[in-house]
PDB file of C-alpha atoms in Angstrom:
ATOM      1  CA  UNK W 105      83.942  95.927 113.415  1.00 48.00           C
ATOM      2  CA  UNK W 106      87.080  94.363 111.997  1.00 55.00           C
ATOM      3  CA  UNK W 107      87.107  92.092 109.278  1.00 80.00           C
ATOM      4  CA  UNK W 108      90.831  90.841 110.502  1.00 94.00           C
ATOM      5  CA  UNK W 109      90.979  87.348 111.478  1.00 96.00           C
ATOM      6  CA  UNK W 110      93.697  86.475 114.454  1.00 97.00           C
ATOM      7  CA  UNK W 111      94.929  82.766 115.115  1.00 98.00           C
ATOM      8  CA  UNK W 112      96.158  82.528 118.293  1.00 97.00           C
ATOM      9  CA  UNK W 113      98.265  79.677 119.535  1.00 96.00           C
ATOM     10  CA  UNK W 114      99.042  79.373 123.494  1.00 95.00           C
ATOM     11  CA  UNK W 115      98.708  75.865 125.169  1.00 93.00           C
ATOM     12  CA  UNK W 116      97.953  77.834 128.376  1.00 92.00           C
ATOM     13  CA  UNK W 117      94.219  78.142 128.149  1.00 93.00           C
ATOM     14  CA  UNK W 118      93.699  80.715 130.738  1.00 92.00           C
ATOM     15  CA  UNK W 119      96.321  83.110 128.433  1.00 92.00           C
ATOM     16  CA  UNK W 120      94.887  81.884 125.490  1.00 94.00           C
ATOM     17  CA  UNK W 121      90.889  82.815 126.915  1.00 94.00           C
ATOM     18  CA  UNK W 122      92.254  86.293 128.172  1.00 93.00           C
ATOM     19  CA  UNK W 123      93.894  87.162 124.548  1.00 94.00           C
ATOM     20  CA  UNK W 124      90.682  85.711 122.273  1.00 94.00           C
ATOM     21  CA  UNK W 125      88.234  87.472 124.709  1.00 93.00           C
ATOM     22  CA  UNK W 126      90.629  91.157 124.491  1.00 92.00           C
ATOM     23  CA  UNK W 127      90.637  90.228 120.659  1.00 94.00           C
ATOM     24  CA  UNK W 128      86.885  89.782 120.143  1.00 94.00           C
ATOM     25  CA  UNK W 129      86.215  92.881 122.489  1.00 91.00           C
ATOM     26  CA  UNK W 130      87.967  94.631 119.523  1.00 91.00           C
ATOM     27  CA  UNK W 131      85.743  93.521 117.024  1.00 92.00           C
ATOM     28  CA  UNK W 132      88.757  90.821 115.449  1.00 95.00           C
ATOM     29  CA  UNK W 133      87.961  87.104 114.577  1.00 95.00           C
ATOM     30  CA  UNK W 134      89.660  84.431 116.580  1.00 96.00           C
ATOM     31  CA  UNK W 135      91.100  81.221 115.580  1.00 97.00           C
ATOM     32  CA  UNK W 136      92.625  78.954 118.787  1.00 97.00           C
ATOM     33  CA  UNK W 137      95.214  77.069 118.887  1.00 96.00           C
ATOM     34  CA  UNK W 138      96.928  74.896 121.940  1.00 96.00           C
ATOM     35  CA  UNK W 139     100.186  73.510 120.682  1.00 96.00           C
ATOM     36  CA  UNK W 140     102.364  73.769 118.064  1.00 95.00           C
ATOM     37  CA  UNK W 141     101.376  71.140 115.182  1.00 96.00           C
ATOM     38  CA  UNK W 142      97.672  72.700 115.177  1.00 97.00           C
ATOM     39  CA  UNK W 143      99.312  76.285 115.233  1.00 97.00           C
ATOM     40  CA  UNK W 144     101.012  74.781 111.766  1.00 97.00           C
ATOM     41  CA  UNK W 145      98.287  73.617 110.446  1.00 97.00           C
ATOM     42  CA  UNK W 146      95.463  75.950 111.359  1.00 97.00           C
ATOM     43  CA  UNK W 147      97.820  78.760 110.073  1.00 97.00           C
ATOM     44  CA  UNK W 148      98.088  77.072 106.709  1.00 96.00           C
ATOM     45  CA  UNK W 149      94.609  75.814 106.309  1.00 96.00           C
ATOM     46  CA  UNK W 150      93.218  79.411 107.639  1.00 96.00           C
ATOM     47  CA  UNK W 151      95.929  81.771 106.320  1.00 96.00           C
ATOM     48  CA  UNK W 152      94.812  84.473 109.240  1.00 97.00           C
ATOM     49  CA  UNK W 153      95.855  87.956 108.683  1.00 96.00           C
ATOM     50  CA  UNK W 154      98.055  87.584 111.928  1.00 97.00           C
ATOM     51  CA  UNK W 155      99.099  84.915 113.931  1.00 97.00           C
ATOM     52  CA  UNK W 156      99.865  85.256 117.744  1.00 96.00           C
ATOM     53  CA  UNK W 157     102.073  82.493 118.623  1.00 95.00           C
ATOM     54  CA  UNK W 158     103.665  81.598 121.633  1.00 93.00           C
ATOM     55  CA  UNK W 159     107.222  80.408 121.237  1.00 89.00           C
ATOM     56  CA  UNK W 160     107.223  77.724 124.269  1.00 88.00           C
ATOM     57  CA  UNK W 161     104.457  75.033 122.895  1.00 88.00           C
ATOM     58  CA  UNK W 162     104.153  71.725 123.151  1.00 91.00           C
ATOM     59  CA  UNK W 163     104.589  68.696 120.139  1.00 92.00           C
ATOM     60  CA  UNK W 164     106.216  71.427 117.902  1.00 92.00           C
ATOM     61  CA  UNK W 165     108.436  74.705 119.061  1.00 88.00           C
ATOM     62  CA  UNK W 166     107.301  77.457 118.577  1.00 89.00           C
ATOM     63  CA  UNK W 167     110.411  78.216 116.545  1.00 91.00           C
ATOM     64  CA  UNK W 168     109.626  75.370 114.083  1.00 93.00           C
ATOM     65  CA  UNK W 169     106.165  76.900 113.479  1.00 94.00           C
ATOM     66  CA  UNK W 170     107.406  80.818 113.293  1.00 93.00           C
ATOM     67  CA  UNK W 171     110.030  79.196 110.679  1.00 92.00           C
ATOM     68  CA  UNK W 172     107.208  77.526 108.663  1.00 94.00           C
ATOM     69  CA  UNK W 173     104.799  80.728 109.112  1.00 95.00           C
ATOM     70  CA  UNK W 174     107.339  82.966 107.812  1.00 92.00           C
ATOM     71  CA  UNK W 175     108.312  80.899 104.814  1.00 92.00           C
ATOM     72  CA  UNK W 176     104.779  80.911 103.506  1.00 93.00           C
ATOM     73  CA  UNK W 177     104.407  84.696 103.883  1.00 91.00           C
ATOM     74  CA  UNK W 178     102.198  84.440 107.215  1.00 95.00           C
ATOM     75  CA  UNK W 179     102.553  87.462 109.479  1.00 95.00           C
ATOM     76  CA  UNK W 180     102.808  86.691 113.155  1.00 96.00           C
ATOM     77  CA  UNK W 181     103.937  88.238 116.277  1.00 95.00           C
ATOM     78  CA  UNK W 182     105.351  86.060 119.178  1.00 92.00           C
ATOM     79  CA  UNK W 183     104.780  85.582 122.932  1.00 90.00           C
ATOM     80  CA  UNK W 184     107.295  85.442 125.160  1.00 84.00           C
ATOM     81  CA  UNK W 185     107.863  85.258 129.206  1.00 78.00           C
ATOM     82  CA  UNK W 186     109.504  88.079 130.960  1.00 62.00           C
ATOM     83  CA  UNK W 187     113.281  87.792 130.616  1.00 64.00           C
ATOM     84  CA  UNK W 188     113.863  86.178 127.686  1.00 71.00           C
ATOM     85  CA  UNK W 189     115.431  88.358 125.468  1.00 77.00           C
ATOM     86  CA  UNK W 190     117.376  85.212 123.955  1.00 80.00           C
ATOM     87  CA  UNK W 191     113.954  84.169 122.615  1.00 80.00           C
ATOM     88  CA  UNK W 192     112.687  87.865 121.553  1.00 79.00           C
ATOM     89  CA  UNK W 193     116.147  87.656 119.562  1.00 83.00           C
ATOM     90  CA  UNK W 194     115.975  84.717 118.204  1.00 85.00           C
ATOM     91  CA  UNK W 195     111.835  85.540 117.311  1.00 82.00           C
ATOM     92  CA  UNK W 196     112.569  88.743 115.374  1.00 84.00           C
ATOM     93  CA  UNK W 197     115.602  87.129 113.279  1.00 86.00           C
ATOM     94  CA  UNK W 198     112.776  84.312 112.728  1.00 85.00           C
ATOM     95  CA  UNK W 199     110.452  86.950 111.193  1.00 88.00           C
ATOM     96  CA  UNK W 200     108.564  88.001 114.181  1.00 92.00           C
ATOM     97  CA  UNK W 201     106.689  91.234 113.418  1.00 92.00           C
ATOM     98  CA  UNK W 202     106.629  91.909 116.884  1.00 89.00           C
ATOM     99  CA  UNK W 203     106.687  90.542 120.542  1.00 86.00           C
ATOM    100  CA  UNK W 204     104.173  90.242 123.399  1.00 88.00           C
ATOM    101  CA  UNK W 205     105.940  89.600 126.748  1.00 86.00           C
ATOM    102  CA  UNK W 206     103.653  87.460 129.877  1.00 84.00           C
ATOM    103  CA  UNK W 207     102.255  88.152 132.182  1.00 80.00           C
ATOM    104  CA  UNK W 208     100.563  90.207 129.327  1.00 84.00           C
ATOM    105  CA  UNK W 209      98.955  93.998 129.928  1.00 82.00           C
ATOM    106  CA  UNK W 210      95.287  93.250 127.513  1.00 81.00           C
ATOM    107  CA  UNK W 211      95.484  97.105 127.224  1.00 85.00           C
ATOM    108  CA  UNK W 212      98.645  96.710 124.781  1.00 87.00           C
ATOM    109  CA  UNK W 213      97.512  93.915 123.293  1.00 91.00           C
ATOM    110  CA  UNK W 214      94.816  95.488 120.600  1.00 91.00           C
ATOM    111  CA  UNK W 215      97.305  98.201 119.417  1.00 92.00           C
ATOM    112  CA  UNK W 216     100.321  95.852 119.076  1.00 92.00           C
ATOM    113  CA  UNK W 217      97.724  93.634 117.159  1.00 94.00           C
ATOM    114  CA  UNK W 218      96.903  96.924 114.854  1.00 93.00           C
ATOM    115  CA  UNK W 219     100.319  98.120 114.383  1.00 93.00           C
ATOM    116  CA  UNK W 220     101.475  94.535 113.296  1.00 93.00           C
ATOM    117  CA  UNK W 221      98.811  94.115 111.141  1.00 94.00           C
ATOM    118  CA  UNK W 222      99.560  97.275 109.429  1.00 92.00           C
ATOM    119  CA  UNK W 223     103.043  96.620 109.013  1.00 91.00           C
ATOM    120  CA  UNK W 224     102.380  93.220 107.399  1.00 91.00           C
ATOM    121  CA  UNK W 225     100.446  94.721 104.682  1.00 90.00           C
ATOM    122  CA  UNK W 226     103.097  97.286 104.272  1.00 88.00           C
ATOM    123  CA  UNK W 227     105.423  94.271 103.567  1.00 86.00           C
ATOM    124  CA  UNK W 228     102.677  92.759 101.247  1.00 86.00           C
ATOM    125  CA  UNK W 229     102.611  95.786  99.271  1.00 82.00           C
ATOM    126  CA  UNK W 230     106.254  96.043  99.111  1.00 79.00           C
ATOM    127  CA  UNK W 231     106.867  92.510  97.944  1.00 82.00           C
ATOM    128  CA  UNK W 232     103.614  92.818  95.495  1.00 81.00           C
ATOM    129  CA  UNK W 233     105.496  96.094  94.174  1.00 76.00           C
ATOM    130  CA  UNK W 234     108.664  93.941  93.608  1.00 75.00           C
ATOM    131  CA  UNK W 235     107.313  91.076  92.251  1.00 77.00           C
ATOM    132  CA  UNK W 236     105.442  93.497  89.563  1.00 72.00           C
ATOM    133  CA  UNK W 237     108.346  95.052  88.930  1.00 72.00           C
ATOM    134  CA  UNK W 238     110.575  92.655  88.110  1.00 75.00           C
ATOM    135  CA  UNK W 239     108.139  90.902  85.876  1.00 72.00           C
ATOM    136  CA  UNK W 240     108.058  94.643  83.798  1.00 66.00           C
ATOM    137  CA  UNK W 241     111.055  95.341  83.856  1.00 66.00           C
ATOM    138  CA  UNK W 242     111.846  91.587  81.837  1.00 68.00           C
ATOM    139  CA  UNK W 243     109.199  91.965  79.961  1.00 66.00           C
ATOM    140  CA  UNK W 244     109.677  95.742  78.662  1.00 73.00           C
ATOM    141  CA  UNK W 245     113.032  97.890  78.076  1.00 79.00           C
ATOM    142  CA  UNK W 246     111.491 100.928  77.623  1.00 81.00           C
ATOM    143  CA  UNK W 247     109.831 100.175  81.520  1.00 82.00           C
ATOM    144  CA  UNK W 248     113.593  99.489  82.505  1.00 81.00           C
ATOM    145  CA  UNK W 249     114.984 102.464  80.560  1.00 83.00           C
ATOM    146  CA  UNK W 250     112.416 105.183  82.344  1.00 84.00           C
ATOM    147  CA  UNK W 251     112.841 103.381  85.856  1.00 83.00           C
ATOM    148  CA  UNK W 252     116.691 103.964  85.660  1.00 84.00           C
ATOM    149  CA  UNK W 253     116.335 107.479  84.564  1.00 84.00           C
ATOM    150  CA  UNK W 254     113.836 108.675  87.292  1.00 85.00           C
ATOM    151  CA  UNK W 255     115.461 106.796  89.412  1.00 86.00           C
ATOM    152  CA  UNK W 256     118.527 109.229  88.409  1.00 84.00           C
ATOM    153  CA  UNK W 257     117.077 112.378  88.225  1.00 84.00           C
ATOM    154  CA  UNK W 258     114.465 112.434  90.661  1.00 85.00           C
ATOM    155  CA  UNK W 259     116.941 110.613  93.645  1.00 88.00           C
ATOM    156  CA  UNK W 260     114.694 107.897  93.504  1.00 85.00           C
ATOM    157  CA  UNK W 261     114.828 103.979  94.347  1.00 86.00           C
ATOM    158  CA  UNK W 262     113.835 101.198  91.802  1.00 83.00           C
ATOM    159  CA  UNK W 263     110.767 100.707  93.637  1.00 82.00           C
ATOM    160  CA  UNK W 264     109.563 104.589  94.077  1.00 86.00           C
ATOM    161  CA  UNK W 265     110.386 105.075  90.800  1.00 84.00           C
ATOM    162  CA  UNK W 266     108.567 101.511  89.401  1.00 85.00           C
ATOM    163  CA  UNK W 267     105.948 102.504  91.699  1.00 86.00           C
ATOM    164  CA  UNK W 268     105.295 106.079  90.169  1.00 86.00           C
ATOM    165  CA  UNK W 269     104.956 104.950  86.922  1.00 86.00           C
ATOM    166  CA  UNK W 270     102.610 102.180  87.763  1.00 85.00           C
ATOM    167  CA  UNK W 271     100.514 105.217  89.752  1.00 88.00           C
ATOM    168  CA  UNK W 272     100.352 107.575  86.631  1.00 88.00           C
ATOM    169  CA  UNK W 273      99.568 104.601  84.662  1.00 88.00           C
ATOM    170  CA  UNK W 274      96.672 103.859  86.744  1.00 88.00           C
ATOM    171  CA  UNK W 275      95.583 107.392  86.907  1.00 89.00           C
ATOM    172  CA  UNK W 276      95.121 107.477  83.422  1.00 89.00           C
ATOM    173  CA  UNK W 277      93.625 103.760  82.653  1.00 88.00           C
ATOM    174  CA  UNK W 278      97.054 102.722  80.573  1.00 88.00           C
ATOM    175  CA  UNK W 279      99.305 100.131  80.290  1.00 86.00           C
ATOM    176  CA  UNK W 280     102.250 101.261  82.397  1.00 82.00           C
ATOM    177  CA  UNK W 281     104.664 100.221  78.985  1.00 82.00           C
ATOM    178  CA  UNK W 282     103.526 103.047  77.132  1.00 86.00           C
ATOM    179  CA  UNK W 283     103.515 105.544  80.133  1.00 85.00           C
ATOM    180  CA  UNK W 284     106.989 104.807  80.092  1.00 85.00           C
ATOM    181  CA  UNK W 285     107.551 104.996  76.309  1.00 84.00           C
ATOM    182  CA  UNK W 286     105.814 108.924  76.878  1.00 86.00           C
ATOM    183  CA  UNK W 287     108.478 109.510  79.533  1.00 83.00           C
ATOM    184  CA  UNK W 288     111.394 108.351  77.398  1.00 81.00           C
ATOM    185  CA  UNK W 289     110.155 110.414  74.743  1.00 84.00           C
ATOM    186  CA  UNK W 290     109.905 112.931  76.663  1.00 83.00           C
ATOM    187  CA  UNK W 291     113.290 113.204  78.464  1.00 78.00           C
ATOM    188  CA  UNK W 292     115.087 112.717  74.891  1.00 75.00           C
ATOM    189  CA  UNK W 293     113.317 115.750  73.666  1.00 77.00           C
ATOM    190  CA  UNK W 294     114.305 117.449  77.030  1.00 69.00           C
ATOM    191  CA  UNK W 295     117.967 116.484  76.476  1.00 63.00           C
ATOM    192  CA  UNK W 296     117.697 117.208  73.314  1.00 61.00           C
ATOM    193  CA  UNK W 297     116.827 120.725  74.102  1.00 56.00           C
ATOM    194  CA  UNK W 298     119.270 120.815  76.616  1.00 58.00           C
ATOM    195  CA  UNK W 299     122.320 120.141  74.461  1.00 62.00           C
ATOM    196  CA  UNK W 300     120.784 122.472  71.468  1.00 65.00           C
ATOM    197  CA  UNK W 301     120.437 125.091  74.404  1.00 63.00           C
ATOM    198  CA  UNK W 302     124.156 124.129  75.585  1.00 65.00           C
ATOM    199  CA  UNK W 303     125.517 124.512  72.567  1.00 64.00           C
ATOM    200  CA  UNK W 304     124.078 127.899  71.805  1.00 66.00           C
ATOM    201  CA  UNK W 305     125.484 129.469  74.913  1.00 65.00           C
ATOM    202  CA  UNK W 306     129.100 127.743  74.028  1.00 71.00           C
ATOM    203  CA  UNK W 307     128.975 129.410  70.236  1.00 63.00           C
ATOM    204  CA  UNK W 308     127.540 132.411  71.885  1.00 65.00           C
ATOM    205  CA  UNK W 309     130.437 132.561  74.193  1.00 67.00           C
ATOM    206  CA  UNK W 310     132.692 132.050  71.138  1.00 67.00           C
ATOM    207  CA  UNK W 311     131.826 134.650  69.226  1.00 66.00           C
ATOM    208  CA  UNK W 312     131.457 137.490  72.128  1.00 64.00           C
ATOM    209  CA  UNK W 313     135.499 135.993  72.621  1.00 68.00           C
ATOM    210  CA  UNK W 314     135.888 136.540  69.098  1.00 66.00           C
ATOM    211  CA  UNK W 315     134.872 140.617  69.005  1.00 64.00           C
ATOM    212  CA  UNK W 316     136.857 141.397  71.887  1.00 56.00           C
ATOM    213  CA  UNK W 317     139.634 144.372  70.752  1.00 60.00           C
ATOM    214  CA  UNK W 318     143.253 142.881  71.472  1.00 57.00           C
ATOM    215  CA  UNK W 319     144.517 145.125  73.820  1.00 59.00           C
ATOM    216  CA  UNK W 320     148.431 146.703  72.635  1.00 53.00           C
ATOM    217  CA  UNK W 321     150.913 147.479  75.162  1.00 57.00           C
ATOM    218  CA  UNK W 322     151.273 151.048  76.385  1.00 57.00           C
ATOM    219  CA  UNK W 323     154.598 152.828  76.619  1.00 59.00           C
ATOM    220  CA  UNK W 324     155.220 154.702  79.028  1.00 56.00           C
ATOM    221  CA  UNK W 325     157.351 158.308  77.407  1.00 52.00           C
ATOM    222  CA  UNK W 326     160.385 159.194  79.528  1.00 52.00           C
TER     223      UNK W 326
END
């Protein structure tokens, strides 16, 4: 069984029966909704792990609510009628995870439900990620210093390189600050090497310049 709970807001009853009875069937739990202001408010009140909302409703549009959804960090996908790709536009720049278009197929309906869901906690993760990041990164140079160098040498972005440090500081039960203090230590005694190494071969070079016999010009006897 899922543990996902699905709000669902159509004001046609006999679409909104047919999607809460494909959801159930699939183990989610289903909150109803039949116009826009309960939509609003159920979505607040509730905070459902996906909202299904149907962009044509009655005392508020559908818009309004996707607008208000998406400004409190509420995933939802949006159901439209065949032919509107004005409103599947204007859906997606509005947030919209994802559309559903009517007269809808209940046999896509449980996978779009999964692969929307899955995507919102992507984004969750990814603005968790950011959020902790930006709080280290102001609260600890050495965190900042170690980000920019991995970021550097290993091709990576601020985020998979904020995000690897956090790992191996979870892996090992520390506080990701002195993770990244270990790191910087360790890449200054790496480039420390590296230059001591450097300069070797360029004195190396020197000298092996240094013993080579000056060649005299030959004459040729006539």
């Amino acid at each position: 069984m899922n543990s996902f709970s699905i709000l669902v807001a159509d004001d046609n009853q006999e679409d909104l029966d047919m999607i809460t009875s494909g959801l159930k069937s699939a183990g989610f739990d289903v909150i109803q909704a039949t116009d826009g202001v309960q939509a609003e408010r159920l979505a607040h009140e509730q905070r459902p792990d996906l909202t299904i909302l149907d962009l044509r409703m009655p005392l508020k549009d559908g818009f309004e609510v996707a607008a208000s959804l998406h400004t409190a960090d509420l995933p939802f996908i949006s159901l439209t009628s065949y032919g509107e790709e004005e409103m599947v536009q204007r859906a997606t720049d509005a947030g919209s995870l994802a559309y559903l278009v009517k007269p809808l197929d209940i046999e896509q309906l449980v996978p779009a439900v999964q692969s929307a869901l899955t995507r919102a906690e992507e984004m969750r993760q990814l603005k968790e990620s950011m959020e902790q990041m930006d709080k280290a990164l102001s609260q600890g140079r050495e965190i900042s210093m170690a980000v920019g160098i991995l970021m550097e040498r290993c091709n990576m972005t601020a985020i998979q390189a904020f995000d690897a440090l956090r790992d191996e500081a979870r892996s090992q039960r520390r506080k990701i600050a002195d993770v990244a203090k270990e790191y910087l230590a360790a890449a200054e005694a790496l480039h420390g090497l590296s230059s001591r190494l450097s300069e070797r071969a360029r004195e190396k070079t020197q000298r092996a310049s240094k013993r080579v016999p000056k060649r005299f010009p030959t004459r040729t006897v006539q």
